[in-house]
Amino acid sequence: MMRIGFATSNPHKLAEVRRLLAGFDVVALDVGAVDETGETFAENACIKARAARGRAPVVVAEDSGLEVDGLRGAPGVYSARYAATDAGRIDRVLRELAGGASRRARFVAAVCALRGDGEPRVFEGVVEGVIAPEPRGDAGFGYDPIFIPLEGDGRTFAELGAEKDRFSHRARAFAKLATWLTTTTSSA
Ligand code: IMP
């Protein structure tokens, strides 16, 4: 089984990625506190991947976040830093949308993969949705309780649990990674 080193300290992301890369041996790589100074998800993902370079035959890192139209794309790359806790971050988004701004939103994920001494490869995934009037559901993490995917049945990601893998941003990005890993050789 191909070993993939996943640079993350987020146990929720690790659990999702182990589900998404079921045919691979996914091990977590702790890269400590990395300064996510990039302006895009892809840049931040590659900063984290480079911090773990060489610690597994394939090293991957992921950066992701929520973009809300009525907040001009915020929280975006600041999703993890929008407030001190998940509940605080959710409250802030709901408060900022209370005036009637557009609740259309999307989750975006960028995965950066480093294989051997090759160039970094980036794979992205997006899922469109709307921000719920109030949080619903206990599964998942982050903004899951307020995100309703357009392709679903009205349940939030936190109500869908593992069913979010059917159309999540992370599932889409990691599916592209899996295709690349299984269709190219390590010298590519
Ligand atoms: P990162 O660990 O720097 O990539 O931070 C991503 C942040 O975006 C997380 O801490 C969450 O707040 C949010 N986020 C990313 N993906 C998801 C998701 O699938 N569900 C809920 N929140 C997410």
PDB file of C-alpha atoms and ligand atoms in Angstrom:
ATOM      1  CA  MET A   1       0.000   0.000   0.000  1.00  0.00           C
ATOM      2  CA  MET A   2       1.442   3.393  -0.951  1.00  0.00           C
ATOM      3  CA  ARG A   3       2.396   5.472   2.090  1.00  0.00           C
ATOM      4  CA  ILE A   4       1.194   9.092   2.148  1.00  0.00           C
ATOM      5  CA  GLY A   5       2.463  11.509   4.786  1.00  0.00           C
ATOM      6  CA  PHE A   6      -0.290  14.018   5.567  1.00  0.00           C
ATOM      7  CA  ALA A   7       1.000  17.201   7.228  1.00  0.00           C
ATOM      8  CA  THR A   8      -1.765  18.138   9.625  1.00  0.00           C
ATOM      9  CA  SER A   9      -2.494  18.650  13.288  1.00  0.00           C
ATOM     10  CA  ASN A  10      -6.267  18.643  12.713  1.00  0.00           C
ATOM     11  CA  PRO A  11      -7.658  15.235  13.796  1.00  0.00           C
ATOM     12  CA  HIS A  12     -10.940  15.879  11.930  1.00  0.00           C
ATOM     13  CA  LYS A  13      -9.130  16.452   8.644  1.00  0.00           C
ATOM     14  CA  LEU A  14      -6.998  13.360   9.272  1.00  0.00           C
ATOM     15  CA  ALA A  15     -10.120  11.228   9.803  1.00  0.00           C
ATOM     16  CA  GLU A  16     -11.684  12.585   6.603  1.00  0.00           C
ATOM     17  CA  VAL A  17      -8.542  12.067   4.558  1.00  0.00           C
ATOM     18  CA  ARG A  18      -8.173   8.484   5.814  1.00  0.00           C
ATOM     19  CA  ARG A  19     -11.737   7.869   4.575  1.00  0.00           C
ATOM     20  CA  LEU A  20     -11.036   9.612   1.268  1.00  0.00           C
ATOM     21  CA  LEU A  21      -7.711   7.829   0.596  1.00  0.00           C
ATOM     22  CA  ALA A  22      -8.897   4.414   1.751  1.00  0.00           C
ATOM     23  CA  GLY A  23      -6.543   2.611  -0.661  1.00  0.00           C
ATOM     24  CA  PHE A  24      -3.459   4.330   0.784  1.00  0.00           C
ATOM     25  CA  ASP A  25      -1.544   4.136   4.071  1.00  0.00           C
ATOM     26  CA  VAL A  26      -2.082   7.678   5.414  1.00  0.00           C
ATOM     27  CA  VAL A  27       0.221   8.687   8.275  1.00  0.00           C
ATOM     28  CA  ALA A  28       0.004  12.042  10.044  1.00  0.00           C
ATOM     29  CA  LEU A  29       3.093  14.254   9.997  1.00  0.00           C
ATOM     30  CA  ASP A  30       3.315  16.910  12.694  1.00  0.00           C
ATOM     31  CA  VAL A  31       4.883  20.063  11.289  1.00  0.00           C
ATOM     32  CA  GLY A  32       4.223  22.189  14.373  1.00  0.00           C
ATOM     33  CA  ALA A  33       3.117  25.788  13.987  1.00  0.00           C
ATOM     34  CA  VAL A  34       3.754  26.804  10.382  1.00  0.00           C
ATOM     35  CA  ASP A  35       3.242  30.453   9.385  1.00  0.00           C
ATOM     36  CA  GLU A  36       0.484  30.377   6.800  1.00  0.00           C
ATOM     37  CA  THR A  37       1.553  33.563   5.062  1.00  0.00           C
ATOM     38  CA  GLY A  38       0.163  32.717   1.609  1.00  0.00           C
ATOM     39  CA  GLU A  39      -2.639  34.676  -0.022  1.00  0.00           C
ATOM     40  CA  THR A  40      -4.254  31.584  -1.502  1.00  0.00           C
ATOM     41  CA  PHE A  41      -5.220  28.146  -0.254  1.00  0.00           C
ATOM     42  CA  ALA A  42      -2.731  26.632  -2.717  1.00  0.00           C
ATOM     43  CA  GLU A  43       0.169  28.726  -1.399  1.00  0.00           C
ATOM     44  CA  ASN A  44      -0.616  27.825   2.194  1.00  0.00           C
ATOM     45  CA  ALA A  45      -0.976  24.138   1.354  1.00  0.00           C
ATOM     46  CA  CYS A  46       2.443  24.149  -0.303  1.00  0.00           C
ATOM     47  CA  ILE A  47       4.037  25.984   2.659  1.00  0.00           C
ATOM     48  CA  LYS A  48       2.793  23.178   4.928  1.00  0.00           C
ATOM     49  CA  ALA A  49       3.837  20.433   2.480  1.00  0.00           C
ATOM     50  CA  ARG A  50       7.358  21.847   2.148  1.00  0.00           C
ATOM     51  CA  ALA A  51       7.680  21.843   5.951  1.00  0.00           C
ATOM     52  CA  ALA A  52       7.261  18.038   5.813  1.00  0.00           C
ATOM     53  CA  ARG A  53       9.253  17.364   2.619  1.00  0.00           C
ATOM     54  CA  GLY A  54      11.146  14.058   2.610  1.00  0.00           C
ATOM     55  CA  ARG A  55       9.398  12.535   5.636  1.00  0.00           C
ATOM     56  CA  ALA A  56       7.382  10.126   3.460  1.00  0.00           C
ATOM     57  CA  PRO A  57       7.643   9.010  -0.195  1.00  0.00           C
ATOM     58  CA  VAL A  58       4.695  11.307  -0.895  1.00  0.00           C
ATOM     59  CA  VAL A  59       3.982  14.265   1.357  1.00  0.00           C
ATOM     60  CA  VAL A  60       0.668  16.087   1.125  1.00  0.00           C
ATOM     61  CA  ALA A  61      -0.804  19.065   2.922  1.00  0.00           C
ATOM     62  CA  GLU A  62      -4.170  20.708   2.595  1.00  0.00           C
ATOM     63  CA  ASP A  63      -5.471  24.218   3.171  1.00  0.00           C
ATOM     64  CA  SER A  64      -9.142  24.992   3.034  1.00  0.00           C
ATOM     65  CA  GLY A  65     -11.760  27.468   4.046  1.00  0.00           C
ATOM     66  CA  LEU A  66     -15.162  29.019   3.617  1.00  0.00           C
ATOM     67  CA  GLU A  67     -15.891  31.878   1.203  1.00  0.00           C
ATOM     68  CA  VAL A  68     -19.149  33.786   1.741  1.00  0.00           C
ATOM     69  CA  ASP A  69     -20.398  36.028  -1.085  1.00  0.00           C
ATOM     70  CA  GLY A  70     -22.063  38.562   1.233  1.00  0.00           C
ATOM     71  CA  LEU A  71     -18.770  38.914   3.136  1.00  0.00           C
ATOM     72  CA  ARG A  72     -16.776  39.513  -0.086  1.00  0.00           C
ATOM     73  CA  GLY A  73     -15.178  36.071   0.155  1.00  0.00           C
ATOM     74  CA  ALA A  74     -14.387  36.171   3.899  1.00  0.00           C
ATOM     75  CA  PRO A  75     -13.363  34.330   5.993  1.00  0.00           C
ATOM     76  CA  GLY A  76     -11.422  32.712   3.096  1.00  0.00           C
ATOM     77  CA  VAL A  77      -7.781  31.984   3.918  1.00  0.00           C
ATOM     78  CA  TYR A  78      -8.480  33.365   7.412  1.00  0.00           C
ATOM     79  CA  SER A  79     -11.143  30.704   8.114  1.00  0.00           C
ATOM     80  CA  ALA A  80      -9.163  29.067  10.930  1.00  0.00           C
ATOM     81  CA  ARG A  81      -8.333  32.461  12.487  1.00  0.00           C
ATOM     82  CA  TYR A  82     -11.731  34.256  12.182  1.00  0.00           C
ATOM     83  CA  ALA A  83     -12.335  33.922  15.952  1.00  0.00           C
ATOM     84  CA  ALA A  84     -10.824  31.890  18.797  1.00  0.00           C
ATOM     85  CA  THR A  85     -13.156  28.868  18.706  1.00  0.00           C
ATOM     86  CA  ASP A  86     -15.399  27.044  16.218  1.00  0.00           C
ATOM     87  CA  ALA A  87     -18.472  28.439  18.006  1.00  0.00           C
ATOM     88  CA  GLY A  88     -17.000  31.942  17.903  1.00  0.00           C
ATOM     89  CA  ARG A  89     -16.217  31.669  14.199  1.00  0.00           C
ATOM     90  CA  ILE A  90     -19.755  30.468  13.431  1.00  0.00           C
ATOM     91  CA  ASP A  91     -21.251  33.285  15.542  1.00  0.00           C
ATOM     92  CA  ARG A  92     -19.174  35.868  13.741  1.00  0.00           C
ATOM     93  CA  VAL A  93     -20.278  34.703  10.273  1.00  0.00           C
ATOM     94  CA  LEU A  94     -23.955  34.616  11.331  1.00  0.00           C
ATOM     95  CA  ARG A  95     -23.672  38.060  12.958  1.00  0.00           C
ATOM     96  CA  GLU A  96     -22.032  39.585   9.903  1.00  0.00           C
ATOM     97  CA  LEU A  97     -24.771  38.160   7.667  1.00  0.00           C
ATOM     98  CA  ALA A  98     -27.631  39.361   9.895  1.00  0.00           C
ATOM     99  CA  GLY A  99     -28.164  42.516   7.808  1.00  0.00           C
ATOM    100  CA  GLY A 100     -29.346  40.504   4.815  1.00  0.00           C
ATOM    101  CA  ALA A 101     -26.127  40.118   2.786  1.00  0.00           C
ATOM    102  CA  SER A 102     -25.920  37.174   0.367  1.00  0.00           C
ATOM    103  CA  ARG A 103     -25.619  33.794   2.126  1.00  0.00           C
ATOM    104  CA  ARG A 104     -24.261  32.035  -0.978  1.00  0.00           C
ATOM    105  CA  ALA A 105     -20.981  30.409  -0.030  1.00  0.00           C
ATOM    106  CA  ARG A 106     -18.519  27.732  -0.957  1.00  0.00           C
ATOM    107  CA  PHE A 107     -15.913  25.572   0.712  1.00  0.00           C
ATOM    108  CA  VAL A 108     -12.602  25.437  -1.138  1.00  0.00           C
ATOM    109  CA  ALA A 109      -9.764  22.969  -0.552  1.00  0.00           C
ATOM    110  CA  ALA A 110      -6.283  22.954  -2.067  1.00  0.00           C
ATOM    111  CA  VAL A 111      -4.052  19.906  -1.690  1.00  0.00           C
ATOM    112  CA  CYS A 112      -0.329  20.242  -2.348  1.00  0.00           C
ATOM    113  CA  ALA A 113       1.623  17.040  -3.049  1.00  0.00           C
ATOM    114  CA  LEU A 114       5.392  16.582  -3.072  1.00  0.00           C
ATOM    115  CA  ARG A 115       6.799  13.343  -4.412  1.00  0.00           C
ATOM    116  CA  GLY A 116      10.539  12.693  -4.167  1.00  0.00           C
ATOM    117  CA  ASP A 117      12.293  15.854  -5.258  1.00  0.00           C
ATOM    118  CA  GLY A 118       9.625  16.639  -7.852  1.00  0.00           C
ATOM    119  CA  GLU A 119       7.750  19.865  -8.327  1.00  0.00           C
ATOM    120  CA  PRO A 120       4.787  20.559  -6.044  1.00  0.00           C
ATOM    121  CA  ARG A 121       1.431  19.561  -7.569  1.00  0.00           C
ATOM    122  CA  VAL A 122      -1.784  21.276  -6.477  1.00  0.00           C
ATOM    123  CA  PHE A 123      -5.303  19.792  -6.684  1.00  0.00           C
ATOM    124  CA  GLU A 124      -8.393  21.829  -5.818  1.00  0.00           C
ATOM    125  CA  GLY A 125     -11.962  21.025  -4.901  1.00  0.00           C
ATOM    126  CA  VAL A 126     -15.006  23.246  -4.392  1.00  0.00           C
ATOM    127  CA  VAL A 127     -18.525  22.689  -3.062  1.00  0.00           C
ATOM    128  CA  GLU A 128     -21.193  25.378  -3.445  1.00  0.00           C
ATOM    129  CA  GLY A 129     -23.750  26.025  -0.729  1.00  0.00           C
ATOM    130  CA  VAL A 130     -25.611  28.481   1.466  1.00  0.00           C
ATOM    131  CA  ILE A 131     -25.126  29.569   5.066  1.00  0.00           C
ATOM    132  CA  ALA A 132     -27.905  28.212   7.334  1.00  0.00           C
ATOM    133  CA  PRO A 133     -29.921  30.595   9.548  1.00  0.00           C
ATOM    134  CA  GLU A 134     -28.561  28.856  12.658  1.00  0.00           C
ATOM    135  CA  PRO A 135     -26.147  25.960  13.401  1.00  0.00           C
ATOM    136  CA  ARG A 136     -27.534  22.407  13.008  1.00  0.00           C
ATOM    137  CA  GLY A 137     -25.912  19.002  13.608  1.00  0.00           C
ATOM    138  CA  ASP A 138     -23.088  17.605  15.750  1.00  0.00           C
ATOM    139  CA  ALA A 139     -20.816  15.773  13.300  1.00  0.00           C
ATOM    140  CA  GLY A 140     -17.772  17.214  11.570  1.00  0.00           C
ATOM    141  CA  PHE A 141     -15.874  20.339  12.570  1.00  0.00           C
ATOM    142  CA  GLY A 142     -15.360  24.025  11.860  1.00  0.00           C
ATOM    143  CA  TYR A 143     -18.167  25.664   9.896  1.00  0.00           C
ATOM    144  CA  ASP A 144     -19.930  22.326   9.145  1.00  0.00           C
ATOM    145  CA  PRO A 145     -23.034  23.198  11.269  1.00  0.00           C
ATOM    146  CA  ILE A 146     -23.864  26.270   9.129  1.00  0.00           C
ATOM    147  CA  PHE A 147     -23.005  24.976   5.641  1.00  0.00           C
ATOM    148  CA  ILE A 148     -25.803  23.537   3.487  1.00  0.00           C
ATOM    149  CA  PRO A 149     -24.470  22.103   0.199  1.00  0.00           C
ATOM    150  CA  LEU A 150     -26.623  22.922  -2.836  1.00  0.00           C
ATOM    151  CA  GLU A 151     -26.290  19.346  -4.091  1.00  0.00           C
ATOM    152  CA  GLY A 152     -27.664  17.862  -0.877  1.00  0.00           C
ATOM    153  CA  ASP A 153     -31.125  17.511   0.630  1.00  0.00           C
ATOM    154  CA  GLY A 154     -31.083  20.572   2.899  1.00  0.00           C
ATOM    155  CA  ARG A 155     -29.007  19.007   5.691  1.00  0.00           C
ATOM    156  CA  THR A 156     -25.890  20.841   6.879  1.00  0.00           C
ATOM    157  CA  PHE A 157     -22.486  19.162   6.612  1.00  0.00           C
ATOM    158  CA  ALA A 158     -22.683  18.585  10.390  1.00  0.00           C
ATOM    159  CA  GLU A 159     -25.988  16.714   9.899  1.00  0.00           C
ATOM    160  CA  LEU A 160     -24.610  14.725   6.956  1.00  0.00           C
ATOM    161  CA  GLY A 161     -21.608  13.326   8.869  1.00  0.00           C
ATOM    162  CA  ALA A 162     -19.514  11.057   6.624  1.00  0.00           C
ATOM    163  CA  GLU A 163     -22.099  11.566   3.852  1.00  0.00           C
ATOM    164  CA  LYS A 164     -20.408  14.934   3.239  1.00  0.00           C
ATOM    165  CA  ASP A 165     -17.756  12.907   1.375  1.00  0.00           C
ATOM    166  CA  ARG A 166     -20.238  12.556  -1.508  1.00  0.00           C
ATOM    167  CA  PHE A 167     -19.605  16.146  -2.543  1.00  0.00           C
ATOM    168  CA  SER A 168     -17.239  17.916  -0.161  1.00  0.00           C
ATOM    169  CA  HIS A 169     -14.449  20.216  -1.350  1.00  0.00           C
ATOM    170  CA  ARG A 170     -11.930  17.930   0.376  1.00  0.00           C
ATOM    171  CA  ALA A 171     -13.339  14.784  -1.261  1.00  0.00           C
ATOM    172  CA  ARG A 172     -13.046  16.423  -4.684  1.00  0.00           C
ATOM    173  CA  ALA A 173      -9.484  17.642  -4.168  1.00  0.00           C
ATOM    174  CA  PHE A 174      -8.297  14.286  -2.763  1.00  0.00           C
ATOM    175  CA  ALA A 175     -10.014  12.354  -5.563  1.00  0.00           C
ATOM    176  CA  LYS A 176      -7.860  14.301  -8.042  1.00  0.00           C
ATOM    177  CA  LEU A 177      -4.768  13.565  -5.947  1.00  0.00           C
ATOM    178  CA  ALA A 178      -5.618   9.831  -5.877  1.00  0.00           C
ATOM    179  CA  THR A 179      -6.001   9.781  -9.661  1.00  0.00           C
ATOM    180  CA  TRP A 180      -2.618  11.478 -10.079  1.00  0.00           C
ATOM    181  CA  LEU A 181      -0.937   9.071  -7.650  1.00  0.00           C
ATOM    182  CA  THR A 182      -2.326   5.991  -9.355  1.00  0.00           C
ATOM    183  CA  THR A 183      -1.802   7.108 -12.961  1.00  0.00           C
ATOM    184  CA  THR A 184       1.709   8.573 -12.840  1.00  0.00           C
ATOM    185  CA  THR A 185       5.016   7.036 -11.848  1.00  0.00           C
ATOM    186  CA  SER A 186       7.238   8.370  -9.083  1.00  0.00           C
ATOM    187  CA  SER A 187       9.723   9.791 -11.562  1.00  0.00           C
ATOM    188  CA  ALA A 188       7.004  11.918 -13.190  1.00  0.00           C
TER     189      ALA A 188
HETATM  190  P1  IMP B   1      -6.586  25.148   7.874  1.00  0.00           P
HETATM  191  O1  IMP B   1      -6.393  24.021   8.825  1.00  0.00           O
HETATM  192  O2  IMP B   1      -5.632  26.268   8.035  1.00  0.00           O
HETATM  193  O3  IMP B   1      -6.725  24.671   6.459  1.00  0.00           O
HETATM  194  O4  IMP B   1      -7.972  25.801   8.290  1.00  0.00           O
HETATM  195  C1  IMP B   1      -9.119  25.515   7.613  1.00  0.00           C
HETATM  196  C2  IMP B   1     -10.294  26.053   8.405  1.00  0.00           C
HETATM  197  O5  IMP B   1     -11.375  26.210   7.475  1.00  0.00           O
HETATM  198  C3  IMP B   1     -10.779  25.080   9.456  1.00  0.00           C
HETATM  199  O6  IMP B   1     -10.258  25.347  10.716  1.00  0.00           O
HETATM  200  C4  IMP B   1     -12.275  25.306   9.421  1.00  0.00           C
HETATM  201  O7  IMP B   1     -12.574  26.415  10.223  1.00  0.00           O
HETATM  202  C5  IMP B   1     -12.539  25.664   7.976  1.00  0.00           C
HETATM  203  N1  IMP B   1     -12.865  24.454   7.185  1.00  0.00           N
HETATM  204  C6  IMP B   1     -12.135  23.880   6.212  1.00  0.00           C
HETATM  205  N2  IMP B   1     -12.736  22.774   5.752  1.00  0.00           N
HETATM  206  C7  IMP B   1     -13.853  22.641   6.471  1.00  0.00           C
HETATM  207  C8  IMP B   1     -14.873  21.653   6.468  1.00  0.00           C
HETATM  208  O8  IMP B   1     -14.884  20.650   5.728  1.00  0.00           O
HETATM  209  N3  IMP B   1     -15.847  21.859   7.354  1.00  0.00           N
HETATM  210  C9  IMP B   1     -15.900  22.916   8.197  1.00  0.00           C
HETATM  211  N4  IMP B   1     -14.956  23.843   8.258  1.00  0.00           N
HETATM  212  C10 IMP B   1     -13.936  23.707   7.384  1.00  0.00           C
END
